[in-house]
mmCIF file of C-alpha atoms and ligand atoms in Angstrom:
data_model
loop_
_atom_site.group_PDB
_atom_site.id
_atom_site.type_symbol
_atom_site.label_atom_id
_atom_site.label_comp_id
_atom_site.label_asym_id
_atom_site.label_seq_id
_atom_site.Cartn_x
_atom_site.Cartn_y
_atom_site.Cartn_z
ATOM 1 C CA UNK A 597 -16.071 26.113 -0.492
ATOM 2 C CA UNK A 598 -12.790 23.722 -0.038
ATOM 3 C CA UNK A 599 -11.466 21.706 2.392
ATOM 4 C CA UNK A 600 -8.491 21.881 4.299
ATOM 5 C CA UNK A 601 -6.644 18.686 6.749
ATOM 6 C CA UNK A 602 -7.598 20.373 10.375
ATOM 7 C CA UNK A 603 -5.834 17.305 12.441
ATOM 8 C CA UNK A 604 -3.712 14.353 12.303
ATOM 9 C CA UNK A 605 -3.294 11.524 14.257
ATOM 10 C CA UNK A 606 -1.968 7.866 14.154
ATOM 11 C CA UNK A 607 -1.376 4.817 16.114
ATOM 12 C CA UNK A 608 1.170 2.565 16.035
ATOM 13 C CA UNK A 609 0.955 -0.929 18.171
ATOM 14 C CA UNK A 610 3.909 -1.689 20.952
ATOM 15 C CA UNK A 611 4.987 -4.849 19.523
ATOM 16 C CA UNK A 612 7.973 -3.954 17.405
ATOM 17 C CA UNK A 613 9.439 -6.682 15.276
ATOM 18 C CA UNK A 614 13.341 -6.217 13.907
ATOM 19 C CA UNK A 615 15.116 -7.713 11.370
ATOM 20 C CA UNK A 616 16.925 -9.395 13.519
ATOM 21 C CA UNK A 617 14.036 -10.820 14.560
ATOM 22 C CA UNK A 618 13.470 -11.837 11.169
ATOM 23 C CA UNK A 619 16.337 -13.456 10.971
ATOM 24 C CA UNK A 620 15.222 -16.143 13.578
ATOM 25 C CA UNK A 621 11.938 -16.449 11.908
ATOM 26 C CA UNK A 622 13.006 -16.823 7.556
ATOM 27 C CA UNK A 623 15.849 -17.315 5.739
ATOM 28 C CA UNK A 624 16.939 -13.394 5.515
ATOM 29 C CA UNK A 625 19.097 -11.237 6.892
ATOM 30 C CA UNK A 626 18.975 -7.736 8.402
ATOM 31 C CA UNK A 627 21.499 -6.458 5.246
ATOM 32 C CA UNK A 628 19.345 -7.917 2.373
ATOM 33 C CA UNK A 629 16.055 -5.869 4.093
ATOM 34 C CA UNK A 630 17.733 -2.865 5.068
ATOM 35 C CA UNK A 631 19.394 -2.310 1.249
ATOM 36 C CA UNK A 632 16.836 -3.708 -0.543
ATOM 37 C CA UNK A 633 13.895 -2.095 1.182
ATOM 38 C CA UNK A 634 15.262 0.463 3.745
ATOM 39 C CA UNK A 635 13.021 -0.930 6.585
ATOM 40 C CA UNK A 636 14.697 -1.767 10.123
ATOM 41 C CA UNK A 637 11.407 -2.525 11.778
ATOM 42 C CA UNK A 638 7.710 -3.237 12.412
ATOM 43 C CA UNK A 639 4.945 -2.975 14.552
ATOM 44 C CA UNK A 640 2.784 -5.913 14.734
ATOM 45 C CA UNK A 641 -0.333 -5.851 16.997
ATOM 46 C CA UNK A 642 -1.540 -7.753 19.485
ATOM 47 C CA UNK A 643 -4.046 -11.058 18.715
ATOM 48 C CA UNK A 644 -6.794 -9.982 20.201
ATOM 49 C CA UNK A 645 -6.826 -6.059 18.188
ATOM 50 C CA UNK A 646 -8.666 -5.514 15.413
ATOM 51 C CA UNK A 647 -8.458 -2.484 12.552
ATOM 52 C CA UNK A 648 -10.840 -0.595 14.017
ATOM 53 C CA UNK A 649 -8.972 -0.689 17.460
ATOM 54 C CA UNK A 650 -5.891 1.162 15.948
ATOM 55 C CA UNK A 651 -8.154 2.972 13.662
ATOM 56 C CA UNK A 652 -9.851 4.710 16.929
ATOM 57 C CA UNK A 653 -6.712 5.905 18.730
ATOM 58 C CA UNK A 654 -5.865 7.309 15.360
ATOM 59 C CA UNK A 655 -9.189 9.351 15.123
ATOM 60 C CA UNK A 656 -8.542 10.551 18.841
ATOM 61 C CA UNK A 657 -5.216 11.840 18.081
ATOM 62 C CA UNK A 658 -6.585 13.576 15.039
ATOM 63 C CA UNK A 659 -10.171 14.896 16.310
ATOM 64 C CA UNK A 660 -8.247 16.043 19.522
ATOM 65 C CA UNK A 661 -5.826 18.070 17.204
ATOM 66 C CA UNK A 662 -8.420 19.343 15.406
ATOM 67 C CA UNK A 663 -10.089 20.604 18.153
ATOM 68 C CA UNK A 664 -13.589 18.540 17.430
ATOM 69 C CA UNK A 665 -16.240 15.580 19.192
ATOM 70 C CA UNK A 666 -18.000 13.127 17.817
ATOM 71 C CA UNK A 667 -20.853 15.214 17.571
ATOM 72 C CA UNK A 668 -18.781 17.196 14.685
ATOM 73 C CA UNK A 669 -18.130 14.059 12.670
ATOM 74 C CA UNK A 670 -20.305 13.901 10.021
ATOM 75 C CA UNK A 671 -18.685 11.598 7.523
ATOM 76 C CA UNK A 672 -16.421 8.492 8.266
ATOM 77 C CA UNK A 673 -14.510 6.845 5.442
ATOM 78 C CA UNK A 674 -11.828 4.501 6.546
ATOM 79 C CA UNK A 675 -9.200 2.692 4.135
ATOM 80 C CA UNK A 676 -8.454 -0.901 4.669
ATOM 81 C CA UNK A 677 -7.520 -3.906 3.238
ATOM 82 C CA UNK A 678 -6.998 -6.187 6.381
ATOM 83 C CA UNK A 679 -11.387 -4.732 7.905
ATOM 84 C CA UNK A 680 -12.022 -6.551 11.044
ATOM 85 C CA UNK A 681 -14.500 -8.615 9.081
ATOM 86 C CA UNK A 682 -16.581 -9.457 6.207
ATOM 87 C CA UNK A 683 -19.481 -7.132 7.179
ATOM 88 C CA UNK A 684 -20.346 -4.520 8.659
ATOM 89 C CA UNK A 685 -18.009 -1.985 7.006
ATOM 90 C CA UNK A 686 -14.591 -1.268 9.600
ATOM 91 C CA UNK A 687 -16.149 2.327 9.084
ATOM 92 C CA UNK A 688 -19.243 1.346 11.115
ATOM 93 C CA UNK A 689 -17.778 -0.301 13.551
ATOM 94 C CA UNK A 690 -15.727 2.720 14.083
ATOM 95 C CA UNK A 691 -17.941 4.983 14.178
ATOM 96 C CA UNK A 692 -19.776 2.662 16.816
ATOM 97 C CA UNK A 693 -16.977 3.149 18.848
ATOM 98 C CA UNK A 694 -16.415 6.803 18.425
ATOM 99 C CA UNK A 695 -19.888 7.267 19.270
ATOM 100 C CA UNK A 696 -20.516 9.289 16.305
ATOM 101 C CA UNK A 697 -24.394 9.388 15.768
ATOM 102 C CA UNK A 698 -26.047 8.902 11.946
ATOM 103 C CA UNK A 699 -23.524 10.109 9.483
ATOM 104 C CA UNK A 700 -22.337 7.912 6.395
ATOM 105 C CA UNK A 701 -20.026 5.896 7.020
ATOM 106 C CA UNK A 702 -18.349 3.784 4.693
ATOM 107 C CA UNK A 703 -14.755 1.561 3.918
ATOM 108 C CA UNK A 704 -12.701 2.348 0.470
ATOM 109 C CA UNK A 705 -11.195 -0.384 -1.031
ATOM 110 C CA UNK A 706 -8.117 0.565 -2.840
ATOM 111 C CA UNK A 707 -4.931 -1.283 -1.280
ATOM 112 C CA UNK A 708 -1.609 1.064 -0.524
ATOM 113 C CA UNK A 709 -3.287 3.808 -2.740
ATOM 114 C CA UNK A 710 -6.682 3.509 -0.241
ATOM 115 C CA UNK A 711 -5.650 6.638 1.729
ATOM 116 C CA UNK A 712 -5.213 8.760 -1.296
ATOM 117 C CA UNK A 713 -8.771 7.522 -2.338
ATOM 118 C CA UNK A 714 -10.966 8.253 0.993
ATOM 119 C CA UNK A 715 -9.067 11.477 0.817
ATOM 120 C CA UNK A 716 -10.215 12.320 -2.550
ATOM 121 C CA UNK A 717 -13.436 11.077 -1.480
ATOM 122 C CA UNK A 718 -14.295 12.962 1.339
ATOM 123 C CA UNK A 719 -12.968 16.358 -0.538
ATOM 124 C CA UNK A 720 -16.029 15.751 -2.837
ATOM 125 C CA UNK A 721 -18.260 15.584 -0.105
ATOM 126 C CA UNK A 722 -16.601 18.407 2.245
ATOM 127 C CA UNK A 723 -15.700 20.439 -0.436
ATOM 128 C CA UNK A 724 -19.794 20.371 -1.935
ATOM 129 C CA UNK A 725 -20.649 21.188 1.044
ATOM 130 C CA UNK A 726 -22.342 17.893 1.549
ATOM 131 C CA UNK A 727 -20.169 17.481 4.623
ATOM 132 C CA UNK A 728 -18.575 19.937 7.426
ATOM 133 C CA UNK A 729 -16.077 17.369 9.140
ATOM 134 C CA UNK A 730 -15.026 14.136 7.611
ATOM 135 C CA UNK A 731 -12.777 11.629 8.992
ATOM 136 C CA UNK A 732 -10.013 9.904 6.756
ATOM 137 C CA UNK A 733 -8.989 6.541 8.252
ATOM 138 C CA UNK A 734 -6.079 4.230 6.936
ATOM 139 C CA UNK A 735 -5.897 1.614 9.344
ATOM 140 C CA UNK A 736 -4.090 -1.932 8.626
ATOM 141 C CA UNK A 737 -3.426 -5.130 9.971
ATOM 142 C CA UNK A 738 -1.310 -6.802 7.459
ATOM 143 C CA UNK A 739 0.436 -9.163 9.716
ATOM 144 C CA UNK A 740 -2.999 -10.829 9.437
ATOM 145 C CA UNK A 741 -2.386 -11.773 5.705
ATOM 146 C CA UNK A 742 1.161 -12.477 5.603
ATOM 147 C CA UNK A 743 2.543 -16.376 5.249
ATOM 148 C CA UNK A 744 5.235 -15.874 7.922
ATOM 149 C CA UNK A 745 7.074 -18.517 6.027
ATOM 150 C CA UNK A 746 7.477 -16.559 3.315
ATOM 151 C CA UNK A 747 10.961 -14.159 3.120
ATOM 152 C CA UNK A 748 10.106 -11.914 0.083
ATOM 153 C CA UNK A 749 6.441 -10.734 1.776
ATOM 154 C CA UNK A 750 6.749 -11.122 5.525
ATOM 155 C CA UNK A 751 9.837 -8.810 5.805
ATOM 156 C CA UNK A 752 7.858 -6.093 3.990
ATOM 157 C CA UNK A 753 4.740 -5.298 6.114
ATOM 158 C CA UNK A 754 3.779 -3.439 9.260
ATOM 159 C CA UNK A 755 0.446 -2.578 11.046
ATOM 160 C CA UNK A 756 -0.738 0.757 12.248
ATOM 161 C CA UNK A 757 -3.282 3.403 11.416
ATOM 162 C CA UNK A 758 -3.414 7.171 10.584
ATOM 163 C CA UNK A 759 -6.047 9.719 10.352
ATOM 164 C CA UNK A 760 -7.357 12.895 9.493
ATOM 165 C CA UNK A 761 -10.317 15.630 10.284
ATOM 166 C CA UNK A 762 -10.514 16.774 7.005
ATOM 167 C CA UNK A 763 -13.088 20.486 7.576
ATOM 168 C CA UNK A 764 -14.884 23.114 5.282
ATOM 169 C CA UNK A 765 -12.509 26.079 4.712
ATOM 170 C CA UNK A 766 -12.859 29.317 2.860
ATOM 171 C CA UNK A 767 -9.751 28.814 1.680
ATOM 172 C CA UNK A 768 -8.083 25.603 0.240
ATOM 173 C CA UNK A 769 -6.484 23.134 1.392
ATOM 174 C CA UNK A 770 -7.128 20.714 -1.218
ATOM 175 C CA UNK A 771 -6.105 22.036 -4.356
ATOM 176 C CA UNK A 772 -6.583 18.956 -6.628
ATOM 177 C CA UNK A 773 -6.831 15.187 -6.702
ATOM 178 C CA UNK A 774 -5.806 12.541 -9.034
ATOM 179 C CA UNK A 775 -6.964 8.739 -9.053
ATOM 180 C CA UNK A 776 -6.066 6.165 -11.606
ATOM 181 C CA UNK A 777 -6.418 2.675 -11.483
ATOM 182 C CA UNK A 778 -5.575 -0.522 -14.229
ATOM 183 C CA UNK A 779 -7.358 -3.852 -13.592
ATOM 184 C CA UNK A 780 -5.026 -5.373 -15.845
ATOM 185 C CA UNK A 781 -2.533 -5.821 -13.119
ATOM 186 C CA UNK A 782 -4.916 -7.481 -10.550
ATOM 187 C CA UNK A 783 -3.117 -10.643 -10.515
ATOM 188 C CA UNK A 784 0.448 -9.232 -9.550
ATOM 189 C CA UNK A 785 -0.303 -7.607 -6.424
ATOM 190 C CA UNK A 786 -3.088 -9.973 -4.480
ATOM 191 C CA UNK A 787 -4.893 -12.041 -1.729
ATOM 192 C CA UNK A 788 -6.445 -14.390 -3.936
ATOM 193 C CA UNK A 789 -8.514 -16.116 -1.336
ATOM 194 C CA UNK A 790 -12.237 -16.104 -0.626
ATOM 195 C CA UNK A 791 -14.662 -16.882 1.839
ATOM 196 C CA UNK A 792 -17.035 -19.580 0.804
ATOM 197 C CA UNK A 793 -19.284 -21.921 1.984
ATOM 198 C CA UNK A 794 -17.862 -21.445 5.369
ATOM 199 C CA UNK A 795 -14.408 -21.799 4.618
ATOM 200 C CA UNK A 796 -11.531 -20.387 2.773
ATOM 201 C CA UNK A 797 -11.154 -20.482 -0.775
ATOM 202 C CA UNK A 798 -7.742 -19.868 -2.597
ATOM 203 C CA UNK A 799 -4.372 -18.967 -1.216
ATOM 204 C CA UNK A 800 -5.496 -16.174 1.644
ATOM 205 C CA UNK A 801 -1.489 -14.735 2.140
ATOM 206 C CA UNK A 802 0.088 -12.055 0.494
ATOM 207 C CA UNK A 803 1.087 -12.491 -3.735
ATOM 208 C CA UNK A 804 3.399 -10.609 -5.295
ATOM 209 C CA UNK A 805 5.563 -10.199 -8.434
ATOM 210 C CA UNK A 806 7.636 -7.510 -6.469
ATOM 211 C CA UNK A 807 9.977 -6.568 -9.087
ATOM 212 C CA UNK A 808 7.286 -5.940 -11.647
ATOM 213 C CA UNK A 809 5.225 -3.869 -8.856
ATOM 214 C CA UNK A 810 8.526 -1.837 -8.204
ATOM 215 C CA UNK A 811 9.005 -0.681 -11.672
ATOM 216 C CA UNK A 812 5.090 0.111 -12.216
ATOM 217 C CA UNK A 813 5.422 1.956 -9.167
ATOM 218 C CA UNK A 814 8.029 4.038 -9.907
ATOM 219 C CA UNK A 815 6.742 4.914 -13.241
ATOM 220 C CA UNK A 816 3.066 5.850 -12.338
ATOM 221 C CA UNK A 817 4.426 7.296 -9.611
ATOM 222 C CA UNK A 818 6.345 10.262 -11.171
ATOM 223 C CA UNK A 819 3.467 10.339 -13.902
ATOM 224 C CA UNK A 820 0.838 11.107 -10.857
ATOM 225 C CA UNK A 821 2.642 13.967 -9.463
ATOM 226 C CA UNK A 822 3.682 15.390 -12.685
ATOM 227 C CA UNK A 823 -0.394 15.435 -13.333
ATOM 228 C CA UNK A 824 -1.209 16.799 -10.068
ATOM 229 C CA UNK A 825 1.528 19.922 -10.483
ATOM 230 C CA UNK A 826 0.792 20.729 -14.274
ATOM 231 C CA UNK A 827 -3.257 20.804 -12.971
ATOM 232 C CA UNK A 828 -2.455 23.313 -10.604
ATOM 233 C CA UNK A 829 0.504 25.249 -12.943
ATOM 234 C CA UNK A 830 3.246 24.412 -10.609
ATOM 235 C CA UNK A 831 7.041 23.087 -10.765
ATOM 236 C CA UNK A 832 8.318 19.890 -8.691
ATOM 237 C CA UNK A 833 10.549 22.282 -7.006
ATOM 238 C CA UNK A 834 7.493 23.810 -5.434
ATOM 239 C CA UNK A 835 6.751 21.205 -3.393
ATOM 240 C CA UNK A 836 7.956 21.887 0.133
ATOM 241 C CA UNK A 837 6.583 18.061 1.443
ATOM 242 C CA UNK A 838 6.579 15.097 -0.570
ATOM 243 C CA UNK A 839 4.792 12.371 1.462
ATOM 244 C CA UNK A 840 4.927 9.264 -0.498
ATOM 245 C CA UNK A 841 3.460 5.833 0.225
ATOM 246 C CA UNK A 842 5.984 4.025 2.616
ATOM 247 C CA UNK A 843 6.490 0.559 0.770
ATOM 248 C CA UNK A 844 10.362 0.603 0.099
ATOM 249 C CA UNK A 845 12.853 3.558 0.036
ATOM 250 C CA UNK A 846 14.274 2.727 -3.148
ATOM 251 C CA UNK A 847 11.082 3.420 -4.819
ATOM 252 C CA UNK A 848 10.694 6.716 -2.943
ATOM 253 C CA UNK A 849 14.453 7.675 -3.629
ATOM 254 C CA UNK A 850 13.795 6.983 -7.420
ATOM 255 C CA UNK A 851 10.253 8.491 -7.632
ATOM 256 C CA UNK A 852 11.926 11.643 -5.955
ATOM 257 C CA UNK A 853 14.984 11.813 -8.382
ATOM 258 C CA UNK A 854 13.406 11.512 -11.138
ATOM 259 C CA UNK A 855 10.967 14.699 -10.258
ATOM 260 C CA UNK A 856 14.034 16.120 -8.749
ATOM 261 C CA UNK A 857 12.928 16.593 -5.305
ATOM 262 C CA UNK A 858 15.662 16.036 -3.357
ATOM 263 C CA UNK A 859 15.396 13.768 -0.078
ATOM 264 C CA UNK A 860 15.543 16.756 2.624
ATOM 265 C CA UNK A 861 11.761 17.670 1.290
ATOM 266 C CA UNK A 862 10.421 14.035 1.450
ATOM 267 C CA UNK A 863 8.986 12.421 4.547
ATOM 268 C CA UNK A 864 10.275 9.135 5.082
ATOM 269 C CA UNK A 865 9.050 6.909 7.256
ATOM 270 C CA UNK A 866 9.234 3.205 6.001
ATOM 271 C CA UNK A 867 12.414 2.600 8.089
ATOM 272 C CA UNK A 868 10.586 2.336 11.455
ATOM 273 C CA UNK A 869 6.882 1.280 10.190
ATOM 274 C CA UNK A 870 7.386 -1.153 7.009
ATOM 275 C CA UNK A 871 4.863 -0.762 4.295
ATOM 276 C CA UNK A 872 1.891 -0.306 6.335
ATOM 277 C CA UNK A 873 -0.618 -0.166 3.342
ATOM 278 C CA UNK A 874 -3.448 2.197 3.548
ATOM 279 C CA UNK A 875 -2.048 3.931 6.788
ATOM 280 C CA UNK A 876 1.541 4.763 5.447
ATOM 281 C CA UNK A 877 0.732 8.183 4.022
ATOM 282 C CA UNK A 878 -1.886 9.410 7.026
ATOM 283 C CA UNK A 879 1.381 7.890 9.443
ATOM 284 C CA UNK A 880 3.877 9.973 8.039
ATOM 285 C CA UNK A 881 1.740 12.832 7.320
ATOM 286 C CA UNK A 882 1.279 13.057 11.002
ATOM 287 C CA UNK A 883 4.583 12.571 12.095
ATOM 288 C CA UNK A 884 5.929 15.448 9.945
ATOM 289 C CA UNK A 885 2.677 17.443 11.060
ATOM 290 C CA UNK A 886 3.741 16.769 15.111
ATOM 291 C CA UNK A 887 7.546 17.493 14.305
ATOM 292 C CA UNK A 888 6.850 20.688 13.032
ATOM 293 C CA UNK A 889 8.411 20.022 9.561
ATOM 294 C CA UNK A 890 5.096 21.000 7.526
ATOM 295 C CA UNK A 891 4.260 24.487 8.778
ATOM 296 C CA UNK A 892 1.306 26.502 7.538
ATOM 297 C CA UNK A 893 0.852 27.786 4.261
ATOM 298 C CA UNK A 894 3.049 24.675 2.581
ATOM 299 C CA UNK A 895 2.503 22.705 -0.448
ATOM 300 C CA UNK A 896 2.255 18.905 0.109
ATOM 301 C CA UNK A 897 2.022 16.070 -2.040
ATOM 302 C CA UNK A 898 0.839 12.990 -1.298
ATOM 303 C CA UNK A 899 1.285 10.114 -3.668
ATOM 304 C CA UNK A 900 0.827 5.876 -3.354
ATOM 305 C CA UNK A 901 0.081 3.066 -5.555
ATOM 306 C CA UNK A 902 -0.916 -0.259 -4.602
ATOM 307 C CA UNK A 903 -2.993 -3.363 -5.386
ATOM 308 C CA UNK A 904 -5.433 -2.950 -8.721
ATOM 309 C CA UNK A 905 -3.221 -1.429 -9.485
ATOM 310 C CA UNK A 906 -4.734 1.830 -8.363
ATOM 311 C CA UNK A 907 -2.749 4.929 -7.703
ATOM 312 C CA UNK A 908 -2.968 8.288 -7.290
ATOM 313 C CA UNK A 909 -2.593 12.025 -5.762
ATOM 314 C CA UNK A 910 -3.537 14.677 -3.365
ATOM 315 C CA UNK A 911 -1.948 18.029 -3.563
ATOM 316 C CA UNK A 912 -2.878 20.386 -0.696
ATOM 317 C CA UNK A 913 -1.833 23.582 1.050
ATOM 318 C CA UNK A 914 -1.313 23.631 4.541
HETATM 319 O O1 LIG B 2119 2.885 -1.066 -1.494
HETATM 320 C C1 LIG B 2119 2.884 -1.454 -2.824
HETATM 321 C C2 LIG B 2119 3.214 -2.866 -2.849
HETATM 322 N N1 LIG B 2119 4.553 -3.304 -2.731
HETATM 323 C C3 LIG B 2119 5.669 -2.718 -3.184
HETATM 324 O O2 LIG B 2119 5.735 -1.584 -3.566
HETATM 325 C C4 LIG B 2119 6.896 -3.571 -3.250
HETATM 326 C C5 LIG B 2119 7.604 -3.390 -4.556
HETATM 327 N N2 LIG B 2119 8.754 -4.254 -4.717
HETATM 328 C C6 LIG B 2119 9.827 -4.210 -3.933
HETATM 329 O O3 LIG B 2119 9.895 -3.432 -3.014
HETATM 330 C C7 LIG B 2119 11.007 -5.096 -4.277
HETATM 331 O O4 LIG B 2119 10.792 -5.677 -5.541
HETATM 332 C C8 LIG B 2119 11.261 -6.203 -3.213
HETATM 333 C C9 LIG B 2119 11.795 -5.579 -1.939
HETATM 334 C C10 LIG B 2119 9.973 -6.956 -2.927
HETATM 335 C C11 LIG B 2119 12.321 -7.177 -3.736
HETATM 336 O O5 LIG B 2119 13.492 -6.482 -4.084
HETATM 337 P P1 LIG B 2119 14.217 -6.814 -5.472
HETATM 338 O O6 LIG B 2119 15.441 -6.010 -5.500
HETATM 339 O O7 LIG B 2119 13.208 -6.593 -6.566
HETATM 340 O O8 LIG B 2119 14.592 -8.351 -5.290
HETATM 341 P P2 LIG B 2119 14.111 -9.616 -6.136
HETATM 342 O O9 LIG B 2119 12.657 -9.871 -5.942
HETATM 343 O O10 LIG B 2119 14.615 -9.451 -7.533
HETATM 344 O O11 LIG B 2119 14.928 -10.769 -5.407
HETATM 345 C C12 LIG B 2119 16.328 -10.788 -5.393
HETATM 346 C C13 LIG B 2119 16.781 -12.002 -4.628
HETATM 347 C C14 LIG B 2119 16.072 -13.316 -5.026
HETATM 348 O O12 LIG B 2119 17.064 -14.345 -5.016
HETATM 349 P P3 LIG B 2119 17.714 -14.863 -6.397
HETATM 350 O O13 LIG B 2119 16.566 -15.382 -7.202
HETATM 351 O O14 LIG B 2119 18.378 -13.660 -7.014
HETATM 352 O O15 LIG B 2119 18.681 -15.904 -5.924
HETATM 353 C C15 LIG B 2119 15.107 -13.555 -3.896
HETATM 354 O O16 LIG B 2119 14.848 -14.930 -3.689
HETATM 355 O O17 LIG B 2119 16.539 -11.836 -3.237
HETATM 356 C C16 LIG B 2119 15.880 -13.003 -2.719
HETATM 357 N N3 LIG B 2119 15.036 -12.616 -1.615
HETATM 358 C C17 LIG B 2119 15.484 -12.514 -0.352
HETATM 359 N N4 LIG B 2119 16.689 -12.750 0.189
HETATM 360 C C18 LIG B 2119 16.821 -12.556 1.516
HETATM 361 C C19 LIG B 2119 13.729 -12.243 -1.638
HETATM 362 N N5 LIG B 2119 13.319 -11.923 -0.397
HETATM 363 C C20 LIG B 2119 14.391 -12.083 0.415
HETATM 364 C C21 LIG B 2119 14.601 -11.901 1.795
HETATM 365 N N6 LIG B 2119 15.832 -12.129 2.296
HETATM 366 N N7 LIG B 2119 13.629 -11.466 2.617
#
């Protein structure tokens, strides 16, 4: 038994924010983003929407594609680090809203690299046979965590959500997954801040040492994939689709030199979205899915890192 991606979907929310609208906002300007980061734009959503809101037109998109109702859903694991509250879990409000009826349903903590982790997750259970139809969710709000004050976070962000029907299949699919993670680096990347005693504790806005996370990045980066092709006795120049986390294009022009994939096979994305977080990957999954770049029978890689650090993974034929 294996699993195999059956839809996509994502959601992205109208507000768009520019650079130039940046400009008004910080001391920046629309040339330091664009060469430092590659990213023109952002969607920001509204005040009143919540993860789970963007999270469900995600799922829609990607049930609808993969030709399944609620009543198919049988597992619901949704990647966030901005949930619409303490508790319940984003997952179970979503599923509330999808009107999925008793199935687990549970959030995965795991920053930028959260995607690659429900993903894994859900193979185990789909794969085992534990599960016939999980859905993946990245879904982010990061605006909601950002000191808009701040010039070397606030440019960097975006909010949207992605998704995936992820089904049993005779044939995979999923080939292999790798996850890695190093507490050792918890401080660099970080919202320190708690809740406590009914208010916050510690800074709640975005911290990071970018350059340190950039060079981390690029390194585990290329380390991950080289894992995931040995595992499955393949050559970088396999890959037809290499869909990287979307957090700045110099890290994805590096990670993809250095494995010698060149740009043509890697989807790209960051330009338009910003680093969306745990909905980059299932975002420009489904973009390439709905353009008709990945076409049956392809090998994709997906690959992200984030705050833990964790980082990791998911090779799959289409
Ligand atoms: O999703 C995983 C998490 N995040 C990431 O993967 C992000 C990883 N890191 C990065 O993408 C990059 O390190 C950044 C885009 C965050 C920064 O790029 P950098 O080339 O590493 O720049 P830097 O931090 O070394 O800063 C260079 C200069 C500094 O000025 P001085 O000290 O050289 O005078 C900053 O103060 O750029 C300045 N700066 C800015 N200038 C204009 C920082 N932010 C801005 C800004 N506009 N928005």
């Amino acid at each position: 038994m294996y699993s195999r991606i059956t839809g996509t979907g994502s959601y992205l929310p109208d507000k768009i924010l520019t650079n130039q609208d940046l400009e008004r906002m910080v001391d920046t300007s629309d040339e330091w983003i664009r060469t430092r980061t590659g990213i023109t734009q952002r969607h920001i959503a509204a005040k009143d929407q919540v993860a789970s809101d963007l999270a469900l037109y995600a799922s829609q998109n990607a049930m609808k594609a993969a030709g399944v109702t609620s009543k198919d859903i049988d597992l619901i694991i949704v990647a966030t680090t901005t949930p619409d509250m303490v508790f319940p879990s984003t997952a179970c409000i979503l599923q509330n809203k999808l009107g999925v009826e008793n199935c687990p349903a549970f959030d995965v903590q795991a920053v930028c690299s959260g995607f690659v982790y429900a993903l894994a997750t859900a193979d185990m259970f789909v794969s085992s046979g534990k599960c016939r139809n999980a859905l993946v969710v990245g879904t982010e709000i990061y605006s909601k965590l950002l000191d808009w004050n701040d010039r070397s976070t606030c440019v960097l962000f975006g909010d949207g959500a992605g998704a995936v029907v992820l089904s049993q299949s005779e044939n995979p699919g999923i080939l292999s997954t790798h996850l890695h993670a190093s507490g050792d680096y918890c401080n660099v990347l970080s919202v320190p801040g708690s809740i406590s005693g009914g208010k916050v504790e510690g800074n709640p806005y975005v911290n990071m040492e970018g350059s340190v996370v950039f060079k981390f990045a690029v390194k585990v980066l290329e380390e991950v994939v080289q894992e995931a092709i040995a595992k499955n006795n393949l050559q970088a120049t396999d890959i037809d689709w290499l869909i990287p986390h979307q957090a700045n294009i110099r890290i994805i022009q590096s990670t993809a030199k250095k494995l010698g994939i060149p740009m043509d096979k890697v989807v790209v994305a960051v330009d338009k979205h910003g680093n969306t977080s745990a909905a980059s990957i299932p975002l420009a999954l489904d973009i390439a899915v709905r353009d008709g770049r990945i076409q049956s029978d392809q090998l994709v890689l997906l690959e992200g890192v984030g705050g833990g650090f964790t980082w990791g993974a998911v090779l799959l034929r289409w």
